[in-house]
PDB file of C-alpha atoms in Angstrom:
ATOM      1  CA  MET A  16      64.512  17.449  75.118  1.00 42.00           C
ATOM      2  CA  SER A  17      66.672  16.009  77.802  1.00 44.00           C
ATOM      3  CA  ASP A  18      64.333  12.591  77.084  1.00 64.00           C
ATOM      4  CA  TRP A  19      66.757  12.843  74.749  1.00 76.00           C
ATOM      5  CA  GLY A  20      69.841  13.668  75.799  1.00 74.00           C
ATOM      6  CA  GLU A  21      71.762  10.963  75.133  1.00 83.00           C
ATOM      7  CA  ILE A  22      72.480  10.806  71.896  1.00 91.00           C
ATOM      8  CA  SER A  23      73.356  14.375  72.083  1.00 91.00           C
ATOM      9  CA  VAL A  24      76.806  14.807  69.799  1.00 92.00           C
ATOM     10  CA  ASN A  25      79.227  17.662  70.630  1.00 90.00           C
ATOM     11  CA  ASN A  26      81.341  17.914  66.650  1.00 84.00           C
ATOM     12  CA  THR A  27      84.357  17.392  67.666  1.00 87.00           C
ATOM     13  CA  LYS A  28      87.403  17.277  65.569  1.00 89.00           C
ATOM     14  CA  GLN A  29      87.841  14.168  67.047  1.00 92.00           C
ATOM     15  CA  LEU A  30      84.049  12.896  65.604  1.00 94.00           C
ATOM     16  CA  LYS A  31      85.098  13.476  62.474  1.00 94.00           C
ATOM     17  CA  GLU A  32      88.260  11.472  62.087  1.00 96.00           C
ATOM     18  CA  ASP A  33      86.854   8.844  63.756  1.00 97.00           C
ATOM     19  CA  GLY A  34      83.709   8.772  61.252  1.00 97.00           C
ATOM     20  CA  LEU A  35      86.796   8.857  58.095  1.00 98.00           C
ATOM     21  CA  LYS A  36      88.188   5.741  59.696  1.00 98.00           C
ATOM     22  CA  LYS A  37      84.971   4.089  59.560  1.00 99.00           C
ATOM     23  CA  ARG A  38      83.807   5.294  56.269  1.00 99.00           C
ATOM     24  CA  ILE A  39      87.148   4.009  55.128  1.00 98.00           C
ATOM     25  CA  PHE A  40      86.369   0.497  56.353  1.00 99.00           C
ATOM     26  CA  ASN A  41      83.210  -0.137  55.073  1.00 99.00           C
ATOM     27  CA  ILE A  42      84.308   1.331  51.599  1.00 99.00           C
ATOM     28  CA  ASN A  43      87.210  -1.668  51.444  1.00 98.00           C
ATOM     29  CA  ALA A  44      84.916  -4.728  52.772  1.00 99.00           C
ATOM     30  CA  PHE A  45      81.777  -3.530  49.995  1.00 99.00           C
ATOM     31  CA  ALA A  46      84.430  -3.193  48.074  1.00 98.00           C
ATOM     32  CA  GLY A  47      86.378  -7.089  48.957  1.00 98.00           C
ATOM     33  CA  ILE A  48      82.426  -7.660  47.899  1.00 98.00           C
ATOM     34  CA  ASP A  49      82.796 -11.442  46.053  1.00 97.00           C
ATOM     35  CA  ARG A  50      81.405 -10.788  42.507  1.00 97.00           C
ATOM     36  CA  ASN A  51      82.285 -13.222  40.872  1.00 96.00           C
ATOM     37  CA  GLY A  52      80.043 -14.959  38.317  1.00 96.00           C
ATOM     38  CA  LEU A  53      77.781 -12.083  38.064  1.00 98.00           C
ATOM     39  CA  GLU A  54      76.544  -9.440  35.647  1.00 97.00           C
ATOM     40  CA  PHE A  55      73.901  -6.214  35.795  1.00 97.00           C
ATOM     41  CA  ARG A  56      70.774  -6.940  33.771  1.00 96.00           C
ATOM     42  CA  ASN A  57      71.748 -10.444  34.319  1.00 97.00           C
ATOM     43  CA  ILE A  58      72.877 -12.423  37.465  1.00 98.00           C
ATOM     44  CA  GLU A  59      72.583 -10.550  40.124  1.00 98.00           C
ATOM     45  CA  ARG A  60      72.484 -11.133  43.924  1.00 99.00           C
ATOM     46  CA  GLN A  61      70.454 -10.097  47.179  1.00 98.00           C
ATOM     47  CA  LEU A  62      72.228 -10.048  50.229  1.00 99.00           C
ATOM     48  CA  LEU A  63      70.908  -9.887  54.155  1.00 99.00           C
ATOM     49  CA  LEU A  64      71.871  -6.760  55.786  1.00 99.00           C
ATOM     50  CA  TYR A  65      69.378  -5.793  57.486  1.00 98.00           C
ATOM     51  CA  THR A  66      66.293  -7.257  59.809  1.00 97.00           C
ATOM     52  CA  THR A  67      64.380  -4.888  61.833  1.00 96.00           C
ATOM     53  CA  GLN A  68      62.174  -5.152  64.766  1.00 92.00           C
ATOM     54  CA  GLN A  69      59.081  -5.331  62.703  1.00 94.00           C
ATOM     55  CA  GLY A  70      60.430  -8.089  60.463  1.00 97.00           C
ATOM     56  CA  GLU A  71      61.388  -5.818  57.238  1.00 98.00           C
ATOM     57  CA  LYS A  72      64.444  -7.042  55.843  1.00 99.00           C
ATOM     58  CA  ILE A  73      67.203  -4.905  54.107  1.00 99.00           C
ATOM     59  CA  TYR A  74      69.761  -6.185  51.090  1.00 99.00           C
ATOM     60  CA  ILE A  75      71.979  -5.069  48.901  1.00 99.00           C
ATOM     61  CA  GLN A  76      71.419  -5.507  45.236  1.00 99.00           C
ATOM     62  CA  TYR A  77      74.405  -6.218  43.101  1.00 99.00           C
ATOM     63  CA  PRO A  78      76.127  -5.863  40.692  1.00 98.00           C
ATOM     64  CA  GLY A  79      75.045  -2.219  39.227  1.00 97.00           C
ATOM     65  CA  LYS A  80      73.969  -0.654  36.599  1.00 96.00           C
ATOM     66  CA  GLU A  81      77.390   1.943  37.357  1.00 97.00           C
ATOM     67  CA  THR A  82      79.342  -1.461  36.916  1.00 97.00           C
ATOM     68  CA  LYS A  83      77.495  -1.672  33.519  1.00 94.00           C
ATOM     69  CA  THR A  84      79.493   1.133  30.819  1.00 92.00           C
ATOM     70  CA  ASN A  85      81.420   1.459  27.574  1.00 90.00           C
ATOM     71  CA  ASP A  86      82.631   4.701  29.376  1.00 93.00           C
ATOM     72  CA  ILE A  87      85.974   3.492  31.416  1.00 91.00           C
ATOM     73  CA  ASN A  88      86.189   7.107  33.475  1.00 93.00           C
ATOM     74  CA  ARG A  89      82.451   6.371  34.938  1.00 95.00           C
ATOM     75  CA  ILE A  90      82.601   2.845  35.453  1.00 96.00           C
ATOM     76  CA  ARG A  91      82.141   2.117  39.045  1.00 98.00           C
ATOM     77  CA  PRO A  92      82.427  -1.712  40.142  1.00 98.00           C
ATOM     78  CA  TRP A  93      81.360  -2.178  43.197  1.00 98.00           C
ATOM     79  CA  ASP A  94      78.022  -0.700  42.496  1.00 98.00           C
ATOM     80  CA  PHE A  95      75.122  -2.044  44.446  1.00 99.00           C
ATOM     81  CA  ARG A  96      71.498  -0.464  45.654  1.00 98.00           C
ATOM     82  CA  PRO A  97      69.511  -1.255  48.756  1.00 99.00           C
ATOM     83  CA  LYS A  98      66.379  -2.866  48.034  1.00 99.00           C
ATOM     84  CA  LEU A  99      63.110  -2.426  51.031  1.00 99.00           C
ATOM     85  CA  LYS A 100      61.612  -6.060  51.300  1.00 99.00           C
ATOM     86  CA  LEU A 101      57.801  -4.925  53.584  1.00 98.00           C
ATOM     87  CA  ASN A 102      57.035  -7.544  56.025  1.00 96.00           C
ATOM     88  CA  ASN A 103      53.713  -8.490  53.974  1.00 96.00           C
ATOM     89  CA  GLY A 104      56.329  -9.395  51.275  1.00 96.00           C
ATOM     90  CA  CYS A 105      56.963  -6.636  48.352  1.00 98.00           C
ATOM     91  CA  TYR A 106      59.537  -4.282  48.544  1.00 98.00           C
ATOM     92  CA  ILE A 107      59.555  -0.777  48.094  1.00 98.00           C
ATOM     93  CA  LYS A 108      60.883   0.914  44.613  1.00 97.00           C
ATOM     94  CA  ASP A 109      64.584   2.166  44.509  1.00 98.00           C
ATOM     95  CA  LEU A 110      64.681   5.319  45.823  1.00 97.00           C
ATOM     96  CA  SER A 111      66.193   8.234  44.482  1.00 95.00           C
ATOM     97  CA  PHE A 112      67.682  10.693  47.252  1.00 94.00           C
ATOM     98  CA  ALA A 113      65.027  13.274  45.573  1.00 93.00           C
ATOM     99  CA  ASP A 114      62.225  10.550  46.158  1.00 97.00           C
ATOM    100  CA  ILE A 115      63.540  11.121  50.056  1.00 97.00           C
ATOM    101  CA  TRP A 116      63.328  14.152  49.817  1.00 95.00           C
ATOM    102  CA  ASP A 117      59.814  13.708  49.418  1.00 95.00           C
ATOM    103  CA  ASP A 118      59.632  12.214  52.255  1.00 96.00           C
ATOM    104  CA  LEU A 119      60.717  14.638  54.230  1.00 94.00           C
ATOM    105  CA  TYR A 120      58.312  16.941  53.342  1.00 92.00           C
ATOM    106  CA  GLY A 121      56.007  14.722  53.592  1.00 90.00           C
ATOM    107  CA  ILE A 122      56.987  14.692  57.355  1.00 88.00           C
ATOM    108  CA  LYS A 123      57.129  17.692  57.722  1.00 84.00           C
ATOM    109  CA  GLU A 124      53.641  19.211  60.139  1.00 82.00           C
ATOM    110  CA  LEU A 125      55.416  16.759  62.625  1.00 81.00           C
ATOM    111  CA  GLN A 126      56.169  18.153  66.309  1.00 84.00           C
ATOM    112  CA  LYS A 127      59.228  20.490  66.821  1.00 87.00           C
ATOM    113  CA  GLU A 128      60.943  17.865  68.585  1.00 90.00           C
ATOM    114  CA  THR A 129      60.823  15.476  65.937  1.00 92.00           C
ATOM    115  CA  LEU A 130      62.248  16.940  63.166  1.00 94.00           C
ATOM    116  CA  ALA A 131      65.778  17.646  65.916  1.00 95.00           C
ATOM    117  CA  ILE A 132      65.846  14.187  66.345  1.00 95.00           C
ATOM    118  CA  LEU A 133      66.147  13.398  62.775  1.00 96.00           C
ATOM    119  CA  VAL A 134      68.305  16.092  62.531  1.00 97.00           C
ATOM    120  CA  THR A 135      70.364  14.519  65.102  1.00 97.00           C
ATOM    121  CA  VAL A 136      70.024  10.938  63.330  1.00 98.00           C
ATOM    122  CA  PHE A 137      71.307  12.400  60.111  1.00 98.00           C
ATOM    123  CA  PHE A 138      73.813  13.906  61.983  1.00 97.00           C
ATOM    124  CA  ARG A 139      75.174  10.738  63.875  1.00 98.00           C
ATOM    125  CA  MET A 140      74.183   9.188  60.244  1.00 98.00           C
ATOM    126  CA  ALA A 141      76.750  11.222  58.613  1.00 98.00           C
ATOM    127  CA  PHE A 142      80.216  10.564  61.556  1.00 98.00           C
ATOM    128  CA  MET A 143      79.292   6.858  61.350  1.00 98.00           C
ATOM    129  CA  ILE A 144      78.646   7.425  64.888  1.00 97.00           C
ATOM    130  CA  ASP A 145      76.137   4.444  66.240  1.00 97.00           C
ATOM    131  CA  THR A 146      77.361   1.849  64.151  1.00 98.00           C
ATOM    132  CA  GLU A 147      79.601  -1.246  65.666  1.00 98.00           C
ATOM    133  CA  PRO A 148      82.658  -3.758  63.593  1.00 98.00           C
ATOM    134  CA  VAL A 149      80.599  -6.675  62.974  1.00 98.00           C
ATOM    135  CA  CYS A 150      82.058 -10.004  61.592  1.00 96.00           C
ATOM    136  CA  SER A 151      78.663 -11.343  59.743  1.00 94.00           C
ATOM    137  CA  GLU A 152      78.051 -14.655  57.815  1.00 97.00           C
ATOM    138  CA  CYS A 153      75.220 -12.930  55.714  1.00 98.00           C
ATOM    139  CA  CYS A 154      73.242 -15.095  53.891  1.00 98.00           C
ATOM    140  CA  PHE A 155      72.551 -14.094  49.499  1.00 98.00           C
ATOM    141  CA  MET A 156      70.143 -15.067  46.964  1.00 98.00           C
ATOM    142  CA  ASP A 157      71.595 -15.064  43.025  1.00 98.00           C
ATOM    143  CA  MET A 158      69.079 -14.128  40.444  1.00 97.00           C
ATOM    144  CA  ASN A 159      68.765 -14.743  36.688  1.00 97.00           C
ATOM    145  CA  LEU A 160      66.906 -11.810  36.054  1.00 95.00           C
ATOM    146  CA  LEU A 161      66.508 -13.393  32.151  1.00 92.00           C
ATOM    147  CA  ASN A 162      65.034 -15.722  32.545  1.00 92.00           C
ATOM    148  CA  GLN A 163      63.050 -15.058  36.157  1.00 92.00           C
ATOM    149  CA  VAL A 164      64.945 -18.048  38.339  1.00 95.00           C
ATOM    150  CA  GLU A 165      66.578 -18.386  41.084  1.00 94.00           C
ATOM    151  CA  ALA A 166      69.478 -19.467  40.615  1.00 95.00           C
ATOM    152  CA  GLY A 167      71.993 -19.526  43.303  1.00 96.00           C
ATOM    153  CA  ARG A 168      72.293 -19.483  47.525  1.00 98.00           C
ATOM    154  CA  GLY A 169      75.019 -19.179  50.015  1.00 98.00           C
ATOM    155  CA  ILE A 170      76.948 -17.816  52.701  1.00 98.00           C
ATOM    156  CA  GLN A 171      78.821 -14.253  52.268  1.00 98.00           C
ATOM    157  CA  ARG A 172      81.040 -13.495  54.889  1.00 97.00           C
ATOM    158  CA  LEU A 173      81.262  -9.931  55.531  1.00 98.00           C
ATOM    159  CA  LYS A 174      83.454  -7.193  57.908  1.00 98.00           C
ATOM    160  CA  TRP A 175      82.482  -4.034  58.198  1.00 98.00           C
ATOM    161  CA  TYR A 176      81.048  -1.153  60.087  1.00 99.00           C
ATOM    162  CA  SER A 177      76.457  -2.156  61.349  1.00 99.00           C
ATOM    163  CA  TYR A 178      74.539  -0.046  61.913  1.00 98.00           C
ATOM    164  CA  LYS A 179      73.086  -0.202  65.252  1.00 97.00           C
ATOM    165  CA  PRO A 180      70.877   2.535  66.138  1.00 95.00           C
ATOM    166  CA  ASN A 181      69.365   2.938  69.799  1.00 92.00           C
ATOM    167  CA  THR A 182      66.224   1.185  69.972  1.00 91.00           C
ATOM    168  CA  GLU A 183      64.073   3.437  72.364  1.00 91.00           C
ATOM    169  CA  LEU A 184      64.704   6.059  69.619  1.00 93.00           C
ATOM    170  CA  MET A 185      63.508   4.229  66.637  1.00 93.00           C
ATOM    171  CA  LYS A 186      60.603   3.086  69.296  1.00 92.00           C
ATOM    172  CA  TYR A 187      59.732   6.715  69.259  1.00 92.00           C
ATOM    173  CA  LEU A 188      60.531   7.739  66.075  1.00 94.00           C
ATOM    174  CA  ASN A 189      58.225   4.654  65.107  1.00 92.00           C
ATOM    175  CA  GLN A 190      55.472   6.661  66.550  1.00 92.00           C
ATOM    176  CA  THR A 191      55.853  10.231  65.795  1.00 92.00           C
ATOM    177  CA  ILE A 192      56.495   9.194  62.892  1.00 93.00           C
ATOM    178  CA  GLY A 193      54.457   6.387  61.887  1.00 92.00           C
ATOM    179  CA  LYS A 194      55.593   4.321  58.057  1.00 95.00           C
ATOM    180  CA  ILE A 195      57.530   5.634  55.153  1.00 96.00           C
ATOM    181  CA  ARG A 196      55.827   4.032  51.817  1.00 97.00           C
ATOM    182  CA  GLY A 197      55.088   1.050  54.513  1.00 97.00           C
ATOM    183  CA  ALA A 198      57.866   1.368  56.276  1.00 98.00           C
ATOM    184  CA  SER A 199      58.581   1.783  59.713  1.00 97.00           C
ATOM    185  CA  ILE A 200      61.529   4.759  60.806  1.00 96.00           C
ATOM    186  CA  GLU A 201      63.846   1.674  61.624  1.00 96.00           C
ATOM    187  CA  ALA A 202      64.052  -0.431  57.920  1.00 98.00           C
ATOM    188  CA  TYR A 203      63.704   3.078  55.988  1.00 98.00           C
ATOM    189  CA  LEU A 204      67.507   4.865  58.204  1.00 98.00           C
ATOM    190  CA  TYR A 205      68.341   1.549  57.259  1.00 99.00           C
ATOM    191  CA  TYR A 206      67.871   2.019  53.800  1.00 99.00           C
ATOM    192  CA  ASN A 207      69.554   5.247  53.351  1.00 98.00           C
ATOM    193  CA  ASP A 208      72.373   4.066  55.605  1.00 98.00           C
ATOM    194  CA  LEU A 209      73.332   1.732  52.366  1.00 99.00           C
ATOM    195  CA  LEU A 210      72.216   4.150  49.594  1.00 98.00           C
ATOM    196  CA  VAL A 211      74.929   6.691  51.291  1.00 98.00           C
ATOM    197  CA  GLN A 212      77.598   3.755  51.557  1.00 99.00           C
ATOM    198  CA  ASN A 213      77.176   2.829  47.790  1.00 98.00           C
ATOM    199  CA  GLU A 214      78.219   7.345  46.896  1.00 98.00           C
ATOM    200  CA  ASP A 215      80.837   6.598  49.318  1.00 98.00           C
ATOM    201  CA  CYS A 216      82.574   2.719  47.427  1.00 99.00           C
ATOM    202  CA  LYS A 217      81.317   5.473  43.858  1.00 98.00           C
ATOM    203  CA  TYR A 218      82.649   9.061  44.501  1.00 98.00           C
ATOM    204  CA  PHE A 219      86.612   6.891  46.949  1.00 98.00           C
ATOM    205  CA  TYR A 220      86.399   4.960  43.517  1.00 98.00           C
ATOM    206  CA  LYS A 221      85.860   8.080  41.810  1.00 97.00           C
ATOM    207  CA  ASP A 222      89.141   9.938  42.675  1.00 97.00           C
ATOM    208  CA  THR A 223      91.334   7.000  43.696  1.00 97.00           C
ATOM    209  CA  HIS A 224      91.259   5.279  40.925  1.00 96.00           C
ATOM    210  CA  ILE A 225      89.746   7.035  38.308  1.00 96.00           C
ATOM    211  CA  ASN A 226      90.979  10.427  39.055  1.00 96.00           C
ATOM    212  CA  GLU A 227      93.935   9.799  40.823  1.00 94.00           C
ATOM    213  CA  LYS A 228      93.624  11.235  43.461  1.00 96.00           C
ATOM    214  CA  LYS A 229      93.151  12.317  47.295  1.00 96.00           C
ATOM    215  CA  TRP A 230      89.547  10.660  47.498  1.00 97.00           C
ATOM    216  CA  ASN A 231      87.072  13.723  48.963  1.00 96.00           C
ATOM    217  CA  THR A 232      85.518  13.129  52.094  1.00 96.00           C
ATOM    218  CA  LYS A 233      83.146  15.109  52.335  1.00 95.00           C
ATOM    219  CA  ALA A 234      81.089  13.121  48.845  1.00 95.00           C
ATOM    220  CA  GLY A 235      78.320  10.849  49.557  1.00 96.00           C
ATOM    221  CA  ARG A 236      77.555   9.980  52.685  1.00 98.00           C
ATOM    222  CA  TYR A 237      78.877  13.028  54.582  1.00 97.00           C
ATOM    223  CA  ASN A 238      77.300  15.487  51.878  1.00 96.00           C
ATOM    224  CA  THR A 239      74.421  13.191  51.579  1.00 97.00           C
ATOM    225  CA  LEU A 240      73.210  13.407  54.716  1.00 98.00           C
ATOM    226  CA  MET A 241      74.155  16.868  55.547  1.00 97.00           C
ATOM    227  CA  THR A 242      71.822  17.648  52.882  1.00 97.00           C
ATOM    228  CA  HIS A 243      68.655  15.712  54.325  1.00 97.00           C
ATOM    229  CA  ILE A 244      69.081  17.331  56.672  1.00 97.00           C
ATOM    230  CA  SER A 245      69.247  21.144  55.148  1.00 97.00           C
ATOM    231  CA  VAL A 246      65.582  19.381  54.079  1.00 96.00           C
ATOM    232  CA  ILE A 247      64.405  19.829  56.795  1.00 96.00           C
ATOM    233  CA  GLU A 248      65.608  22.997  58.046  1.00 95.00           C
ATOM    234  CA  PHE A 249      63.647  24.392  55.960  1.00 94.00           C
ATOM    235  CA  LEU A 250      60.427  22.400  56.548  1.00 93.00           C
ATOM    236  CA  GLN A 251      61.315  24.279  60.581  1.00 94.00           C
ATOM    237  CA  GLY A 252      60.983  27.534  59.126  1.00 92.00           C
ATOM    238  CA  ASN A 253      65.102  28.305  59.951  1.00 92.00           C
ATOM    239  CA  MET A 254      65.351  28.705  55.913  1.00 92.00           C
ATOM    240  CA  LYS A 255      63.289  30.640  53.138  1.00 92.00           C
ATOM    241  CA  PHE A 256      62.885  28.503  49.626  1.00 93.00           C
ATOM    242  CA  SER A 257      65.230  30.635  48.089  1.00 94.00           C
ATOM    243  CA  GLN A 258      67.714  29.971  50.660  1.00 93.00           C
ATOM    244  CA  ILE A 259      67.794  26.297  50.053  1.00 93.00           C
ATOM    245  CA  MET A 260      67.319  26.196  46.185  1.00 92.00           C
ATOM    246  CA  ASN A 261      70.419  28.947  45.641  1.00 91.00           C
ATOM    247  CA  LYS A 262      72.202  26.493  48.161  1.00 92.00           C
ATOM    248  CA  PHE A 263      71.150  23.103  45.689  1.00 93.00           C
ATOM    249  CA  GLN A 264      72.560  25.350  42.737  1.00 89.00           C
ATOM    250  CA  ARG A 265      75.768  25.846  44.475  1.00 90.00           C
ATOM    251  CA  GLY A 266      75.917  22.483  45.136  1.00 87.00           C
ATOM    252  CA  ARG A 267      75.155  20.794  41.714  1.00 86.00           C
ATOM    253  CA  GLY A 268      72.686  18.523  43.231  1.00 89.00           C
ATOM    254  CA  VAL A 269      73.716  18.472  47.176  1.00 92.00           C
ATOM    255  CA  ALA A 270      73.213  21.189  49.746  1.00 93.00           C
ATOM    256  CA  PRO A 271      75.406  20.217  52.811  1.00 94.00           C
ATOM    257  CA  VAL A 272      73.126  22.476  56.299  1.00 95.00           C
ATOM    258  CA  THR A 273      76.193  24.802  57.952  1.00 92.00           C
ATOM    259  CA  GLN A 274      77.997  24.110  60.529  1.00 90.00           C
ATOM    260  CA  LYS A 275      76.555  26.631  62.524  1.00 91.00           C
ATOM    261  CA  SER A 276      72.934  25.688  61.457  1.00 94.00           C
ATOM    262  CA  LEU A 277      73.326  22.507  63.613  1.00 95.00           C
ATOM    263  CA  TYR A 278      72.901  23.564  66.768  1.00 94.00           C
ATOM    264  CA  LYS A 279      69.329  25.417  65.700  1.00 94.00           C
ATOM    265  CA  ALA A 280      67.746  22.483  63.632  1.00 95.00           C
ATOM    266  CA  SER A 281      68.693  19.880  66.237  1.00 95.00           C
ATOM    267  CA  ASN A 282      67.459  22.467  68.844  1.00 92.00           C
ATOM    268  CA  GLY A 283      70.989  21.409  70.656  1.00 93.00           C
ATOM    269  CA  LEU A 284      71.173  17.938  70.749  1.00 94.00           C
ATOM    270  CA  ILE A 285      74.272  19.237  68.276  1.00 94.00           C
ATOM    271  CA  THR A 286      76.931  21.706  70.193  1.00 91.00           C
ATOM    272  CA  LYS A 287      79.660  22.333  69.050  1.00 78.00           C
TER     273      LYS A 287
END
């Protein structure tokens, strides 16, 4: 594990405060994306946000299904979904969190070192440690889904905190984990990062605009990625099946790892 000491994390109050500021910044950035003339299942836009070392492309596509509902309490106007285009031109299917947990189960035979590193990667993602502020000129393409034709192209300016994982670490994980659903681990992590970004946008809107209360900062990015870690904790043999099921039941679909479990799950890479 000493080779990856550079990704070790001290789980401090300052870390959480810095991460929260970045989350709020990104929520506002994605809320401000131009959506004029777009409609779910009619005219949708694909915005390119990431290209991997292996040539895969990760987009967000919007508006999402939660932008169109007759129930005002369920509408989420900033909803989008990530799209992952493999380097052969094919897209992977839209993934649910259950799909991702199945994928994690599929890599359960990995060495303990690799699983511990993946725990640390998800933890760092939860607090947006490996992000950088960028002002990007992102290419987009509009699609008329009713007629199955392209409806236009352009540029969207986006100032946001972009996920920038360690290049050598991505090479290591690509070698040790291999591909998931035909995608490199780098692409898969970008996809996950955008998935939890959308969760942040939706929960923030629900709390502050619909319910007119303070945002529950554990909902969204934090609880989802911490649940990924709980799944790995189970795969490591550090938790019984009944224990993780109870966590999911109590958490109503999420099962965030406890703070005291992080040190063991990360093999010491995450400290108090």
